């Protein structure tokens, strides 16, 4: 089967299944619509309500028991007076995402979907734990960096990809849950978004495509040729965007380890192949020596989406936030601080509604539109408008 014929057949499969999804409501997922899917804060609210015996589900401690058994893998005999907290405030103004307190147990849980580690974060959480490690919940159960905890033995990694999905399926198996349509549908939709952002979603579309690709040696040979070309094409698009933004900004950027070209394009070249985020970007000096060694850079960066704003550098390093909100307001009087790790303020490019997802392009069609020349030119123009607005306000 030739490559052209293979593409035509797969395109036909995709169009057919897309039509079916539209007619059956398969694209309607409240977690994606509300932007909850990969937002740590909002996702914690959902998990918190499910494991909270006083949650709106009115199922008592049923889901909490399953969470303790299948996610935390602990045996806690007495759960009558258990307390569940969200964003529990502790010393150093730390906020623990989720915290479970039962007789003889205090269990801190840190949730990281996309956010970065903070300095000594897990070590500080361990100080309030009792008969428990710090549970570190990530997409794939990765350990925190030594920046968060030099002692890795105090941390137990758990994952959305396995542990949370297993727990949600156990919740769905409960007879009362099956009878309660609102709760059942929420759990099913939550499972779908987690499968999507952990790369486990296999729908009718993928199954049909598998059938075509494995139908003959020639089909597989063509598929391999497409796969090899696709990885290059995606990186070429990123390179084109970074080059175009640099050219149109026309200022001298900072040559440092956070630049997309540094070390023979390492951050750029490993963006798609790395399980963790590489954060390729471009940085420009903005204000220097706010405090000894503390500078503010204007930065364009790629995570899932491209965004731009102001970061706080400590001796040339992007680490935990070193400025207070009051100091940021004084240095950047034209913005309302949006503090996230080393970020003082950021906005999606070109805006919230039109930001393509580069890491998971199937989330919306905006990424694919970048391969239309007219759309791509407009995308770059709108990005530059937003950059100039933030930088020059």
XYZ file of C-alpha atoms in Angstrom:
393
model
C 0.000 0.000 0.000
C 1.485 3.370 -1.033
C 1.869 6.164 1.508
C -0.694 8.341 -0.297
C -3.271 5.554 -0.329
C -2.562 4.756 3.342
C -3.078 8.391 4.340
C -6.345 8.546 2.394
C -7.661 5.398 4.067
C -6.698 6.548 7.567
C -8.184 9.983 6.898
C -11.448 8.265 5.935
C -11.434 6.257 9.179
C -10.779 9.392 11.215
C -13.598 11.339 9.535
C -16.046 8.460 10.027
C -15.282 8.057 13.729
C -15.269 11.798 14.309
C -18.784 12.007 12.878
C -19.908 9.179 15.183
C -18.404 10.931 18.216
C -20.106 14.205 17.348
C -23.490 12.505 16.976
C -23.159 10.497 20.205
C -21.643 13.257 22.371
C -18.279 11.542 22.600
C -16.432 14.873 22.549
C -18.421 16.298 25.443
C -16.227 15.995 28.526
C -16.808 18.453 31.360
C -13.200 18.153 32.622
C -11.805 19.238 29.259
C -14.412 21.962 28.770
C -13.685 23.468 32.200
C -9.905 23.186 31.735
C -9.613 20.842 34.706
C -7.858 17.913 33.015
C -4.233 18.975 33.589
C -4.720 21.723 36.171
C -3.292 20.535 39.522
C -5.448 22.854 41.627
C -8.737 21.939 39.964
C -7.898 18.237 39.760
C -7.123 18.261 43.496
C -10.575 19.707 44.163
C -12.177 16.773 42.361
C -10.052 14.133 44.124
C -10.570 15.926 47.445
C -14.346 15.823 47.158
C -14.306 12.136 46.215
C -12.103 11.066 49.147
C -13.789 13.417 51.616
C -16.410 11.464 53.656
C -18.397 14.721 53.737
C -18.116 15.193 49.961
C -21.060 16.030 47.741
C -21.238 12.431 46.520
C -22.970 11.466 49.824
C -21.271 8.048 49.814
C -19.564 8.513 53.171
C -16.042 7.076 53.374
C -16.553 4.488 50.610
C -14.253 6.211 48.100
C -11.747 7.140 50.819
C -11.408 3.479 51.887
C -10.737 2.472 48.286
C -8.221 5.319 47.913
C -6.301 4.263 51.024
C -6.305 0.611 49.927
C -5.514 0.908 46.216
C -3.577 4.199 45.931
C -1.817 4.647 49.270
C -1.688 0.865 49.941
C -2.099 1.396 53.680
C -4.144 -0.476 56.251
C -5.884 2.022 58.510
C -8.398 0.201 60.721
C -10.319 3.217 62.081
C -11.790 5.692 59.591
C -14.785 6.939 61.580
C -13.243 10.287 62.558
C -10.967 10.765 59.565
C -10.398 14.311 58.306
C -9.465 15.203 54.732
C -7.953 18.612 53.920
C -7.199 20.454 50.705
C -4.349 22.985 50.522
C -3.483 22.524 54.194
C -1.354 25.477 55.342
C 1.826 24.564 57.242
C 5.044 26.379 58.202
C 6.924 28.494 55.625
C 3.563 29.287 54.021
C 3.536 25.850 52.391
C 0.229 24.408 51.223
C -0.132 20.622 51.007
C -2.403 19.688 48.088
C -4.191 16.873 49.944
C -3.856 15.782 53.563
C -5.532 12.840 55.307
C -5.612 12.669 59.113
C -6.814 9.530 60.856
C -6.084 8.008 64.264
C -2.311 7.441 64.328
C -1.804 8.717 60.754
C -1.080 12.029 59.039
C -0.672 11.595 55.294
C 0.513 14.432 53.016
C -0.096 14.096 49.261
C 1.557 16.374 46.704
C 0.019 16.451 43.207
C 2.178 17.328 40.194
C 0.660 17.100 36.715
C 2.678 19.819 34.989
C 3.988 22.046 37.790
C 7.650 22.045 38.786
C 9.202 21.039 42.096
C 9.766 23.685 44.744
C 12.846 23.867 46.932
C 12.695 21.418 49.905
C 8.950 21.016 49.311
C 8.653 17.290 50.056
C 11.100 17.567 52.959
C 8.915 20.224 54.571
C 5.805 18.084 54.036
C 7.508 15.085 55.646
C 7.857 17.057 58.896
C 4.086 16.976 59.420
C 3.632 13.312 58.375
C 2.861 10.619 60.939
C 3.369 6.902 60.176
C 3.439 7.820 56.514
C 5.727 8.960 53.748
C 4.952 11.941 51.568
C 2.912 10.623 48.631
C 3.988 12.211 45.353
C 1.276 11.926 42.702
C 2.397 12.463 39.087
C 1.308 11.283 35.653
C 3.587 8.240 35.650
C 4.752 7.855 39.259
C 8.070 9.666 38.908
C 10.085 10.659 41.963
C 10.596 14.317 42.900
C 13.942 15.909 42.180
C 16.558 16.263 44.906
C 15.688 19.970 44.763
C 12.409 19.028 46.480
C 13.790 16.244 48.684
C 17.410 15.240 49.114
C 16.201 12.216 51.107
C 14.288 10.159 48.536
C 13.321 7.560 51.167
C 10.700 9.873 52.675
C 8.714 9.909 49.397
C 6.375 7.297 47.925
C 5.580 7.888 44.238
C 2.053 7.208 42.966
C 0.646 7.723 39.491
C -2.449 8.838 37.635
C -1.595 6.300 34.910
C -1.979 3.292 37.223
C -2.962 4.070 40.829
C -5.635 6.731 40.271
C -7.145 4.882 37.311
C -7.329 1.674 39.370
C -8.997 3.553 42.237
C -11.574 5.185 39.950
C -12.436 1.817 38.411
C -12.911 0.357 41.914
C -15.200 3.295 42.737
C -17.223 2.550 39.605
C -17.629 -1.088 40.651
C -19.567 -0.092 43.773
C -23.228 -1.019 43.388
C -24.450 2.332 44.721
C -22.197 4.222 42.292
C -23.574 2.295 39.332
C -27.102 3.384 40.312
C -26.178 7.084 40.654
C -25.943 8.434 37.091
C -24.356 11.849 37.891
C -21.528 10.306 39.940
C -21.065 7.413 37.518
C -20.756 9.731 34.498
C -18.309 12.055 36.271
C -16.074 9.098 37.158
C -16.228 7.795 33.583
C -15.310 11.202 32.148
C -12.480 11.554 34.682
C -11.095 8.181 33.582
C -11.171 9.333 29.946
C -9.180 12.543 30.553
C -6.600 10.724 32.689
C -6.156 8.101 29.983
C -5.698 10.915 27.471
C -3.026 12.839 29.358
C -1.179 9.604 30.211
C -1.308 8.340 26.607
C -3.529 5.307 27.276
C -6.602 6.285 25.318
C -7.409 3.691 22.681
C -10.729 4.415 21.002
C -12.507 3.055 17.948
C -10.445 5.356 15.759
C -7.146 3.842 16.900
C -8.442 0.289 16.694
C -9.612 0.802 13.097
C -6.291 2.400 12.163
C -4.412 -0.519 13.754
C -6.367 -2.908 11.561
C -5.339 -1.008 8.416
C -1.681 -0.607 9.418
C -1.223 -4.284 10.281
C -3.071 -5.578 7.232
C 0.126 -6.104 5.198
C 3.925 -5.668 5.289
C 3.601 -2.808 2.788
C 1.172 -0.937 5.050
C 3.518 -1.238 8.028
C 6.479 -0.136 5.927
C 4.551 2.965 4.858
C 3.495 3.587 8.463
C 7.127 3.490 9.627
C 8.100 5.964 6.913
C 5.328 8.303 8.070
C 6.339 7.935 11.737
C 9.973 8.809 11.033
C 8.970 11.849 9.003
C 6.365 12.984 11.540
C 8.837 13.404 14.399
C 11.007 15.617 12.195
C 8.016 17.613 10.943
C 6.809 18.398 14.485
C 10.262 19.613 15.550
C 10.582 21.655 12.366
C 7.328 23.434 13.242
C 8.640 24.290 16.714
C 11.893 25.550 15.230
C 9.990 27.689 12.747
C 7.902 29.260 15.535
C 10.884 30.032 17.787
C 12.890 31.437 14.860
C 9.993 33.612 13.720
C 9.335 34.975 17.216
C 13.029 35.777 17.721
C 13.248 37.513 14.361
C 10.179 39.658 14.930
C 11.070 40.624 18.508
C 14.436 41.778 17.199
C 16.142 42.091 20.604
C 19.243 40.318 21.848
C 18.235 37.325 23.910
C 20.005 35.766 26.882
C 22.363 32.938 25.959
C 21.770 30.470 28.782
C 20.845 26.857 29.529
C 17.120 27.638 29.303
C 17.283 28.700 25.683
C 15.789 26.401 23.057
C 19.057 26.443 21.067
C 21.376 25.742 24.028
C 23.610 22.656 23.926
C 22.864 21.851 20.289
C 19.081 22.358 20.669
C 18.780 19.803 23.485
C 15.582 21.199 25.053
C 14.007 21.551 21.626
C 15.109 18.209 20.189
C 13.953 16.180 23.230
C 10.624 17.994 23.678
C 8.537 15.168 22.208
C 10.723 12.201 23.135
C 11.116 13.065 26.832
C 8.457 11.922 29.307
C 9.115 14.984 31.449
C 8.848 18.544 30.194
C 11.989 20.157 28.735
C 10.614 23.732 28.652
C 12.393 25.105 25.568
C 12.132 28.875 25.389
C 13.612 32.311 24.788
C 14.609 34.781 27.535
C 15.294 38.515 27.429
C 16.721 40.753 30.193
C 14.090 43.060 31.695
C 15.179 44.366 35.120
C 18.416 43.525 36.881
C 19.629 43.398 40.473
C 16.220 43.693 42.130
C 18.043 42.227 45.081
C 21.624 40.956 44.972
C 21.670 38.334 42.210
C 17.906 38.581 41.563
C 16.845 39.588 38.032
C 13.599 39.641 36.088
C 13.568 38.203 32.560
C 10.883 38.366 29.948
C 10.442 34.812 28.706
C 8.582 32.855 26.044
C 8.334 29.169 27.009
C 6.757 25.972 25.735
C 5.105 23.458 28.055
C 1.948 21.937 26.559
C 1.139 25.413 25.254
C 3.330 28.402 24.432
C 3.113 31.185 26.980
C 4.966 34.424 27.738
C 5.557 36.600 30.759
C 8.048 37.472 33.463
C 10.280 35.062 35.385
C 12.465 35.674 38.422
C 16.063 34.458 38.083
C 18.360 33.814 41.028
C 22.018 34.152 39.964
C 21.035 33.150 36.446
C 18.998 30.128 37.571
C 15.255 29.570 37.325
C 14.341 28.015 40.641
C 11.698 28.665 43.297
C 10.150 32.144 43.482
C 12.527 34.581 45.212
C 10.357 37.726 45.207
C 7.263 38.489 47.240
C 4.048 39.598 45.563
C 4.698 43.111 46.888
C 8.179 43.180 45.317
C 6.803 41.906 42.008
C 4.124 44.628 41.964
C 6.793 47.251 42.583
C 8.992 45.940 39.736
C 6.088 45.263 37.359
C 3.410 47.854 38.222
C 1.519 47.223 34.973
C 0.572 43.610 35.804
C -1.300 41.718 38.502
C 1.158 39.022 39.678
C 0.376 35.450 38.667
C 2.970 33.569 40.730
C 3.763 29.979 39.730
C 7.172 28.589 40.680
C 9.706 31.037 39.174
C 7.021 32.812 37.140
C 5.837 36.227 38.302
C 3.271 36.540 35.511
C 2.328 34.651 32.350
C -0.270 34.469 29.575
C -0.950 31.884 26.877
C -0.005 32.746 23.297
C -1.792 34.034 21.405
C -4.638 33.831 23.986
C -6.522 31.297 26.123
C -8.985 30.315 23.386
C -6.565 30.049 20.443
C -3.583 28.363 22.116
C -2.643 25.091 20.340
C -1.567 22.136 22.460
C 1.846 21.025 21.135
C 2.331 18.077 23.497
C -1.150 16.580 23.105
C -2.420 18.009 19.797
C -5.479 15.749 19.738
C -6.909 17.865 22.588
C -8.043 20.409 20.015
C -7.615 21.013 16.285
C -5.636 24.225 16.703
C -2.226 22.550 16.419
C -3.114 20.956 13.085
C -4.247 24.317 11.730
C -0.657 25.541 12.067
C 0.071 23.592 8.879
C -2.201 25.940 6.955
C 0.039 28.808 5.764
C -2.541 31.552 6.237
C -3.507 30.355 9.725
C 0.160 29.987 10.710
C 0.997 33.549 9.623
C -1.956 34.896 11.601
C -0.891 32.792 14.624
C 2.609 34.304 14.602
C 1.206 37.835 14.166
C -1.160 37.402 17.107
C 1.620 35.938 19.281
C 3.824 38.968 18.578
C 0.953 41.337 19.395
C 0.452 39.633 22.768
C 4.212 39.581 23.464
C 4.527 43.318 22.696
C 1.512 44.062 24.859
C 2.934 42.218 27.890
C 6.526 43.400 27.381
C 5.810 47.065 26.643
C 2.761 47.759 28.819
